[in-house]
Coordinates of C-alpha atoms in Angstrom, one line a residue:
M5 CA -12.6 20.9 -70.2
T6 CA -14.3 20.4 -66.9
G7 CA -17.5 22.1 -66.0
M8 CA -19.0 22.2 -62.5
T9 CA -22.7 22.8 -62.3
T10 CA -25.3 22.5 -59.5
D11 CA -28.6 20.8 -60.4
A12 CA -31.2 20.4 -57.7
G13 CA -28.6 20.7 -55.0
D14 CA -26.4 17.9 -56.5
L15 CA -22.9 18.6 -57.7
R16 CA -22.3 17.3 -61.2
E17 CA -19.0 17.1 -63.1
L18 CA -19.0 16.9 -66.9
T19 CA -15.9 16.2 -68.9
V20 CA -15.9 17.1 -72.6
G21 CA -13.4 15.4 -74.9
T22 CA -12.8 17.3 -78.1
G23 CA -11.4 15.6 -81.2
A24 CA -10.9 12.2 -79.6
G25 CA -13.9 10.5 -81.1
L26 CA -15.9 11.0 -77.8
V27 CA -19.5 12.0 -78.0
A28 CA -20.0 13.9 -74.8
G29 CA -23.1 15.2 -73.2
T30 CA -26.2 14.2 -71.3
G31 CA -29.7 13.4 -72.3
D32 CA -30.8 15.0 -75.5
Q33 CA -27.8 17.4 -75.5
Q34 CA -24.7 16.2 -77.2
L35 CA -21.6 18.2 -77.7
G36 CA -19.7 18.1 -81.1
T37 CA -16.5 16.1 -81.3
D38 CA -14.9 17.4 -84.4
M39 CA -12.8 20.5 -84.3
V40 CA -12.9 23.0 -87.2
L41 CA -9.5 24.6 -87.5
N42 CA -8.6 27.5 -89.8
I43 CA -5.0 27.5 -91.2
G44 CA -4.7 31.0 -92.3
P45 CA -5.5 33.4 -93.8
Q46 CA -2.1 34.4 -92.5
H47 CA 0.5 32.5 -94.4
P48 CA 2.3 29.8 -92.4
S49 CA 4.7 28.6 -95.1
T50 CA 2.2 28.9 -97.9
H51 CA 4.0 31.5 -100.1
G52 CA 1.1 33.9 -99.9
V53 CA -2.2 34.3 -98.2
L54 CA -4.3 31.1 -98.2
R55 CA -6.9 29.7 -95.9
L56 CA -7.6 26.1 -95.3
K57 CA -10.7 25.2 -93.4
L58 CA -10.0 21.9 -91.8
V59 CA -12.2 19.5 -89.9
L60 CA -10.1 17.5 -87.4
D61 CA -10.8 14.4 -85.4
G62 CA -8.0 14.5 -82.9
E63 CA -4.7 14.6 -85.0
R64 CA -6.4 13.4 -88.2
V65 CA -7.8 15.6 -90.9
V66 CA -11.4 14.6 -91.8
A67 CA -12.1 17.3 -94.4
C68 CA -10.3 20.2 -96.1
E69 CA -11.8 23.2 -97.9
P70 CA -9.2 25.5 -99.6
I71 CA -10.6 29.0 -99.4
V72 CA -8.9 31.4 -101.9
G73 CA -9.4 35.1 -102.8
Y74 CA -7.5 36.9 -100.0
M75 CA -5.0 38.3 -102.5
H76 CA -7.4 38.9 -105.4
R77 CA -6.4 42.0 -107.4
G78 CA -8.7 41.7 -110.3
A79 CA -6.0 41.1 -112.9
E80 CA -8.4 39.9 -115.5
K81 CA -10.6 43.1 -115.3
L82 CA -7.5 45.3 -115.3
F83 CA -6.4 43.6 -118.5
E84 CA -9.5 45.0 -120.1
V85 CA -8.5 48.6 -119.5
R86 CA -4.8 48.3 -120.4
D87 CA -3.4 48.3 -124.0
Y88 CA -1.3 45.5 -125.3
R89 CA 1.9 47.0 -124.1
Q90 CA 0.6 47.8 -120.6
I91 CA -0.9 44.3 -119.9
I92 CA 2.6 42.8 -119.9
V93 CA 3.4 44.5 -116.6
L94 CA 0.3 43.0 -115.0
A95 CA 0.8 39.6 -116.5
N96 CA 4.2 39.0 -115.0
R97 CA 2.9 39.5 -111.4
H98 CA 0.3 36.8 -110.8
D99 CA 3.1 34.2 -110.3
W100 CA 6.0 36.3 -109.1
L101 CA 8.4 33.4 -109.3
S102 CA 7.6 32.8 -113.1
A103 CA 7.5 36.4 -114.2
F104 CA 9.3 35.9 -117.6
S105 CA 7.1 33.0 -118.5
N106 CA 3.9 34.9 -117.6
E107 CA 5.0 37.7 -119.9
L108 CA 5.8 35.3 -122.7
G109 CA 2.3 33.7 -122.6
V110 CA 0.5 37.0 -123.1
V111 CA 2.7 38.3 -125.9
L112 CA 2.4 34.9 -127.7
A113 CA -1.4 35.3 -127.6
V114 CA -1.3 38.8 -129.0
E115 CA 1.2 37.8 -131.7
R116 CA -0.9 34.8 -132.7
L117 CA -4.0 37.0 -133.0
M118 CA -2.1 39.5 -135.1
G119 CA -0.5 36.8 -137.3
M120 CA 2.9 38.2 -136.4
E121 CA 6.3 36.6 -137.2
V122 CA 8.9 37.1 -134.5
P123 CA 12.6 37.3 -135.4
E124 CA 14.4 33.9 -135.0
R125 CA 17.0 35.4 -132.7
A126 CA 14.3 36.7 -130.4
T127 CA 12.6 33.3 -130.3
W128 CA 15.8 31.5 -129.1
L129 CA 16.6 34.2 -126.6
R130 CA 13.0 33.9 -125.2
M131 CA 13.5 30.2 -124.8
A132 CA 16.9 30.6 -123.0
L133 CA 15.4 33.1 -120.6
A134 CA 12.3 31.1 -120.0
E135 CA 14.4 28.1 -119.0
L136 CA 16.6 30.2 -116.7
N137 CA 13.4 31.5 -115.2
R138 CA 12.2 27.9 -114.7
V139 CA 15.5 27.2 -112.8
L140 CA 15.0 30.2 -110.6
N141 CA 11.4 29.2 -109.8
H142 CA 12.4 25.6 -108.9
L143 CA 15.4 26.6 -106.8
M144 CA 13.1 28.8 -104.6
F145 CA 10.9 25.8 -103.8
L146 CA 13.9 23.4 -103.4
G147 CA 15.1 25.7 -100.7
S148 CA 11.9 26.7 -99.0
Y149 CA 10.1 23.3 -99.0
P150 CA 12.7 21.6 -96.8
L151 CA 12.7 24.7 -94.6
E152 CA 8.9 24.3 -94.1
I153 CA 9.4 20.8 -92.6
G154 CA 12.4 21.7 -90.4
A155 CA 15.5 21.7 -92.6
I156 CA 17.2 25.1 -92.7
T157 CA 20.4 24.4 -94.5
P158 CA 19.1 23.7 -98.1
I159 CA 17.8 27.2 -98.5
F160 CA 21.3 28.6 -98.3
Y161 CA 22.5 26.4 -101.1
A162 CA 19.4 27.1 -103.2
F163 CA 19.8 30.9 -102.8
R164 CA 23.5 30.7 -103.7
E165 CA 22.5 29.1 -107.0
R166 CA 19.6 31.5 -107.5
E167 CA 21.9 34.5 -107.1
T168 CA 24.2 33.2 -109.8
I169 CA 21.3 33.0 -112.3
Q170 CA 19.7 36.2 -111.0
A171 CA 22.9 38.1 -111.9
V172 CA 22.6 37.2 -115.6
M173 CA 18.9 37.8 -115.7
E174 CA 19.3 41.2 -114.0
E175 CA 22.1 42.1 -116.5
V176 CA 19.9 41.4 -119.5
S177 CA 16.6 42.9 -118.3
G178 CA 17.4 45.3 -115.4
G179 CA 15.0 43.4 -113.2
R180 CA 15.4 40.7 -110.5
I181 CA 11.8 39.5 -110.3
H182 CA 9.6 41.4 -112.7
Y183 CA 11.8 41.4 -115.8
M184 CA 9.5 43.2 -118.3
F185 CA 11.7 42.0 -121.1
N186 CA 9.1 40.6 -123.5
R187 CA 7.4 42.8 -126.0
V188 CA 4.8 42.1 -128.7
G189 CA 6.9 41.1 -131.6
G190 CA 10.1 40.1 -129.7
L191 CA 12.1 41.4 -126.9
K192 CA 12.7 44.8 -125.4
E193 CA 16.3 45.2 -126.7
E194 CA 19.4 43.3 -127.8
V195 CA 21.3 41.6 -125.0
P196 CA 24.6 43.2 -123.8
Y197 CA 27.8 42.3 -125.6
G198 CA 29.2 39.0 -124.3
W199 CA 26.1 38.2 -122.3
T200 CA 25.5 34.7 -123.7
G201 CA 29.1 33.7 -122.7
R202 CA 28.5 35.0 -119.1
A203 CA 25.1 33.2 -119.0
R204 CA 26.7 29.9 -120.1
A205 CA 29.4 30.4 -117.4
A206 CA 26.7 30.9 -114.8
I207 CA 24.9 27.8 -116.0
G208 CA 28.1 25.8 -115.7
E209 CA 28.7 27.0 -112.2
V210 CA 25.2 26.1 -111.0
R211 CA 25.4 22.7 -112.7
R212 CA 28.7 22.0 -110.9
R213 CA 27.4 23.1 -107.5
L214 CA 23.9 21.7 -107.6
P215 CA 24.9 18.3 -106.3
D216 CA 25.7 20.0 -103.0
L217 CA 21.9 20.6 -102.6
D218 CA 21.0 17.3 -104.2
Q219 CA 23.1 15.2 -101.9
L220 CA 22.1 17.2 -98.8
I221 CA 18.4 16.5 -99.1
R222 CA 17.3 14.0 -101.7
R223 CA 18.3 10.9 -99.6
N224 CA 18.3 12.5 -96.2
D225 CA 16.7 10.0 -93.8
I226 CA 14.6 12.6 -91.9
F227 CA 13.4 14.2 -95.2
L228 CA 12.5 10.8 -96.6
A229 CA 10.5 10.0 -93.4
R230 CA 8.5 13.2 -93.7
T231 CA 7.8 12.9 -97.5
V232 CA 7.8 9.3 -98.8
G233 CA 4.2 7.9 -98.9
V234 CA 2.8 11.2 -97.7
G235 CA 0.2 13.1 -99.6
V236 CA -0.2 10.6 -102.5
L237 CA -2.0 12.1 -105.5
S238 CA -3.0 9.5 -108.0
A239 CA -2.7 10.0 -111.8
A240 CA -6.5 9.8 -112.1
D241 CA -7.0 12.5 -109.4
A242 CA -4.3 14.7 -110.9
A243 CA -6.1 14.5 -114.3
A244 CA -9.5 15.1 -112.8
F245 CA -8.4 18.3 -111.0
G246 CA -6.6 19.6 -114.1
A247 CA -3.3 19.4 -112.3
S248 CA -0.2 20.1 -114.5
G249 CA 3.5 20.8 -114.3
P250 CA 5.7 19.0 -111.7
V251 CA 2.8 18.2 -109.5
A252 CA 1.1 16.2 -112.2
R253 CA 4.2 14.6 -113.6
A254 CA 5.2 13.3 -110.2
S255 CA 1.9 11.3 -110.3
G256 CA 2.8 9.8 -113.7
L257 CA 1.0 12.2 -116.0
D258 CA 3.5 12.5 -118.9
L259 CA 2.5 15.9 -120.2
D260 CA 4.7 18.8 -121.1
L261 CA 3.6 21.4 -123.7
R262 CA 7.2 22.1 -124.8
R263 CA 7.2 18.5 -126.2
D264 CA 3.5 17.8 -126.8
D265 CA 2.3 21.1 -128.2
P266 CA 5.5 23.0 -129.0
Y267 CA 5.5 26.8 -129.1
L268 CA 8.4 29.1 -130.0
A269 CA 11.1 26.7 -131.4
Y270 CA 10.8 23.9 -128.8
D271 CA 10.0 21.4 -131.6
E272 CA 13.7 21.8 -132.6
L273 CA 14.9 20.6 -129.2
D274 CA 14.7 17.2 -127.5
V275 CA 12.9 18.2 -124.4
P276 CA 13.4 15.7 -121.5
V277 CA 10.2 15.3 -119.5
V278 CA 10.9 14.4 -115.9
T279 CA 8.2 12.1 -114.4
R280 CA 7.7 9.9 -111.3
T281 CA 4.9 7.5 -110.5
A282 CA 4.7 7.5 -106.7
G283 CA 2.7 10.8 -106.6
D284 CA 3.8 11.6 -103.0
C285 CA 5.6 14.6 -101.5
H286 CA 9.0 13.1 -102.2
A287 CA 8.2 12.4 -105.9
R288 CA 7.1 16.0 -106.4
F289 CA 10.3 17.2 -104.8
E290 CA 12.4 14.9 -107.0
V291 CA 10.7 16.0 -110.2
L292 CA 11.4 19.6 -109.3
L293 CA 15.1 18.8 -108.6
D294 CA 15.7 16.8 -111.7
Q295 CA 13.9 19.4 -113.8
V296 CA 16.6 21.9 -112.8
Y297 CA 19.3 19.8 -114.4
A298 CA 17.2 19.4 -117.6
S299 CA 16.4 23.1 -117.8
L300 CA 20.1 24.1 -117.4
D301 CA 20.9 21.9 -120.4
L302 CA 18.0 23.3 -122.5
A303 CA 19.1 26.9 -121.6
E304 CA 22.6 26.2 -122.7
Q305 CA 21.5 24.7 -126.0
C306 CA 19.4 27.8 -126.7
L307 CA 22.3 30.1 -125.9
E308 CA 24.5 28.2 -128.3
R309 CA 21.9 28.6 -131.0
V310 CA 21.6 32.4 -130.2
D311 CA 25.4 32.8 -130.8
R312 CA 25.0 31.4 -134.3
L313 CA 22.2 33.8 -135.2
T314 CA 22.3 37.4 -136.3
G315 CA 19.5 40.0 -136.9
P316 CA 17.0 41.9 -134.9
V317 CA 15.3 40.8 -131.7
N318 CA 12.1 42.8 -132.1
T319 CA 9.6 44.0 -134.7
R320 CA 8.7 47.6 -135.5
L321 CA 5.2 48.3 -134.3
P322 CA 2.7 51.1 -134.8
K323 CA 2.4 53.8 -132.1
V324 CA -1.1 52.5 -131.3
L325 CA -1.1 48.7 -131.3
K326 CA -4.5 47.1 -132.1
A327 CA -5.2 43.4 -132.4
P328 CA -7.7 42.5 -135.1
E329 CA -11.2 41.3 -134.1
G330 CA -11.2 37.7 -133.1
H331 CA -10.1 35.3 -130.4
T332 CA -7.2 33.0 -129.6
Y333 CA -5.8 30.8 -126.9
A334 CA -2.1 30.6 -126.1
W335 CA -0.8 28.2 -123.5
T336 CA 2.7 27.6 -122.3
E337 CA 4.5 25.2 -120.0
N338 CA 5.2 27.6 -117.1
P339 CA 7.5 26.4 -114.3
L340 CA 4.5 25.4 -112.1
G341 CA 2.4 24.0 -114.9
I342 CA 0.2 25.0 -117.8
N343 CA -0.5 28.7 -118.0
G344 CA -3.0 29.9 -120.6
Y345 CA -4.4 33.2 -121.9
Y346 CA -7.7 33.3 -123.8
L347 CA -7.7 36.6 -125.6
V348 CA -10.8 38.1 -127.2
S349 CA -10.4 41.3 -129.3
R350 CA -13.0 43.6 -130.9
G351 CA -10.3 45.4 -132.8
E352 CA -9.5 47.9 -130.2
K353 CA -6.2 48.8 -128.5
T354 CA -7.3 46.9 -125.3
P355 CA -8.5 43.3 -125.0
W356 CA -12.3 42.9 -124.8
R357 CA -11.6 39.8 -122.6
L358 CA -8.4 38.2 -121.4
K359 CA -9.1 35.1 -119.4
L360 CA -6.2 33.6 -117.4
R361 CA -5.8 29.9 -116.7
T362 CA -3.1 29.4 -114.1
A363 CA -1.3 26.3 -112.9
S364 CA -1.6 27.0 -109.2
Y365 CA -5.3 27.5 -109.3
A366 CA -5.9 23.9 -110.6
N367 CA -3.1 22.3 -108.6
V368 CA -4.2 23.6 -105.2
Q369 CA -7.8 22.2 -105.6
A370 CA -6.3 18.8 -105.2
L371 CA -5.7 19.6 -101.5
S372 CA -9.4 18.7 -100.8
T373 CA -8.5 15.2 -101.8
L374 CA -5.0 15.0 -100.5
L375 CA -5.4 16.2 -96.9
P376 CA -8.4 14.2 -95.6
G377 CA -7.0 11.2 -93.7
C378 CA -3.6 12.7 -93.1
L379 CA -2.2 13.7 -89.7
V380 CA -1.8 17.4 -88.7
P381 CA 2.1 17.1 -88.6
D382 CA 2.0 16.0 -92.3
L383 CA -0.3 18.9 -93.3
I384 CA 2.5 21.5 -94.0
A385 CA 4.6 18.8 -95.8
I386 CA 1.7 18.2 -98.2
L387 CA 0.8 21.8 -98.6
G388 CA 4.3 22.9 -99.4
S389 CA 4.8 20.0 -101.9
M390 CA 2.0 21.4 -104.1
F391 CA 4.5 24.2 -105.2
F392 CA 2.0 27.0 -105.7
V393 CA 2.1 30.8 -105.6
V394 CA -1.0 32.2 -104.1
G395 CA -1.1 35.2 -106.5
D396 CA -1.4 32.6 -109.2
I397 CA -4.5 31.2 -107.5
D398 CA -6.2 34.5 -106.8
K399 CA -5.2 36.2 -110.1

């Protein structure tokens, strides 16, 4: 910027450099050199409305403050005025890519407080559907993350596989995103005749075609240049921020509730936990990609078990469902990380308190450590690799 001023008849020219480390000004007056840049609150490749307040020195990020709350819908307060059947419809919406898993967590909390036994067939169906939901979640990011850093082709492959799995999820529940298939005491209804066979066929088809996506992007030279060594999150920092799921496991935190604190019947399965140690953008992508292979195998094992079981998939409940007075905490390994519900009941038909602990809320806090020191062109690469859904942050 060039300013022309006249001082005591003399013509003076002042050049101000912004963001280049130049301290400009005359006398006692100095002009700031760092630029404060807002990314958002519109959503440039952030899967929702997030704002990052950045301090830049030229092309380099000096500081980052993630500012959340633009999508806040008050889910926790709405839980308090909905009965235990109605809260399921709210619970599956905070992370719209993990809807089935969200439902599962809240019904597990209610069942635990009530001391309720769920039919075995319902338990294994829940696990099969949860793993299919995990695959759908991961495929979305496997397609959209390369898109954010300039690769358009992978999203077509990812959505081809998503549609294959979506078809069987839609057949069983009637929904494509918000399934509303969990119920306190089991599932909404029995699956259609022959559904498990069609689901296994879909899994086989996706497993056969997934290498198309894998080979296209995993070792792509341009993708490697944009992600390897970029946005490194150490294991210590991941633990300090409470990160979980693929983000934490890519940094070497070997934690998965399905193995380490089993719920449903995961203790009867050998759950492979995919980890990496690099902690960079590429490691996070690889964990997500390899987890798809693992979840397809787990879903297939669950479906085979379902075919050997008979009996009901739900429990008869009273017309007005009331949880006994007390409190409990139920956490599950959601696709994006640990999701927990802290339920407090006073014996009424609505929760007195239902506190939500979401994976995305903890994971996105690490941006304040990851982004300082990086260059602006790497910002979106790092941001996208945190694999968050903003509704899961703002709750």
